[in-house]
């Protein structure tokens, strides 16, 4: 009763479901372990020592020790804890299986210790490596690229709690034709993303949306305001793009990962002592604290954005294992709140969403993912036409510009 194309898609459904669920479970376990360790390091341990967890001294000591610990893992673990995230895209080639334990440990220590990076890059690397290794043994006729696509789709669905982001990202990377339409190729990845998202929702609830006032009917002036806000965010992000390879080159002159990451941890500790606990960690929970609080001023929001941006560059340049999307969203939210407080006539929905759009676009150079993150943090359907239009000049500004990645020439 089914067309051969439909039967082919159904054959991929079971492995897609399994990979999606497994990708989510790996993410959940890593996040839960990191959360327990974070509570011990930042609540139980300082309380037992009679210190405040938010004191500059504790922040400086904890980040420095975190850097040294991650450096020891990278230096002495088999496979040297995987590739340097500063030199790799979000979805890359499968890493050697021997590097996975060290990569997971380095990620957990960094997340718990307060490093300003998210979990997306290492978790993606782990899930892709496992899917390719197990899939090649179970179904040797299936190409490694197909397993990579399924694992990355399942991970994206698990990270954001929805398969929408995976649909948007892979719609521009997977091509269709008359014999094999695009949605035939998207079927299995979307199934993996949906399985990952549903599994995540059962155990872990990531909260991206902020309490931003509802946006009314779009006005012509709002398009201009949104484009200006996105341009400001892009300009700020391009400063980080310029700094990353140069700082990476300077820090890696130390050669030894323990020295590099220890020095990086010290720098992060200094930045954290200046910006406070709200500028630490991956930034998702801290973004909620910042948005719900009513005590911050324009200068506070600006400080948070600049400190977080500097911490992101330092953490990436020194080789901490983590991703850059979550911190970029925090930076965009802080910048957007600052711009709204500075010019209250521009709605916060515009300043926050367009700032996030600009920052994520700089970090990922992915228009669909940038639109998705802006729409998820400020979930207002009235904003979608504005964001789509603002994306056009933003994309023009970044056309041909260097990406936030360290190339071979920069090493």
PDB file of C-alpha atoms in Angstrom, residues 16-17 149-150 153-154 157 162-168 170 174 183 185-197:
ATOM      1  CA  UNK A  16      15.961   7.899  14.052  1.00  0.00           C
ATOM      2  CA  UNK A  17      13.754   7.464  17.127  1.00  0.00           C
ATOM      3  CA  UNK A 149      22.635  14.139  10.417  1.00  0.00           C
ATOM      4  CA  UNK A 150      20.367  12.042  12.652  1.00  0.00           C
ATOM      5  CA  UNK A 153      19.116  16.641  14.564  1.00  0.00           C
ATOM      6  CA  UNK A 154      18.331  14.696  17.731  1.00  0.00           C
ATOM      7  CA  UNK A 157      15.842  18.953  19.256  1.00  0.00           C
ATOM      8  CA  UNK A 162      11.510  21.480  19.975  1.00  0.00           C
ATOM      9  CA  UNK A 163      12.191  19.999  16.532  1.00  0.00           C
ATOM     10  CA  UNK A 164      11.593  23.378  14.839  1.00  0.00           C
ATOM     11  CA  UNK A 165      15.243  24.454  15.033  1.00  0.00           C
ATOM     12  CA  UNK A 166      16.382  21.202  13.413  1.00  0.00           C
ATOM     13  CA  UNK A 167      13.811  21.618  10.624  1.00  0.00           C
ATOM     14  CA  UNK A 168      15.046  25.133   9.898  1.00  0.00           C
ATOM     15  CA  UNK A 170      18.557  21.142   7.841  1.00  0.00           C
ATOM     16  CA  UNK A 174      19.746  19.105   2.749  1.00  0.00           C
ATOM     17  CA  UNK A 183      10.810  16.487   2.926  1.00  0.00           C
ATOM     18  CA  UNK A 185      15.287  13.775   3.328  1.00  0.00           C
ATOM     19  CA  UNK A 186      13.945  15.725   6.301  1.00  0.00           C
ATOM     20  CA  UNK A 187      11.680  12.903   7.486  1.00  0.00           C
ATOM     21  CA  UNK A 188      14.224  10.944   9.538  1.00  0.00           C
ATOM     22  CA  UNK A 189      16.091  13.995  10.944  1.00  0.00           C
ATOM     23  CA  UNK A 190      12.790  15.568  12.030  1.00  0.00           C
ATOM     24  CA  UNK A 191      11.745  12.306  13.655  1.00  0.00           C
ATOM     25  CA  UNK A 192      15.056  12.198  15.549  1.00  0.00           C
ATOM     26  CA  UNK A 193      14.656  15.866  16.563  1.00  0.00           C
ATOM     27  CA  UNK A 194      11.082  15.271  17.728  1.00  0.00           C
ATOM     28  CA  UNK A 195      12.142  12.228  19.767  1.00  0.00           C
ATOM     29  CA  UNK A 196      14.970  14.228  21.330  1.00  0.00           C
ATOM     30  CA  UNK A 197      12.693  17.166  22.117  1.00  0.00           C
TER      31      UNK A 197
END
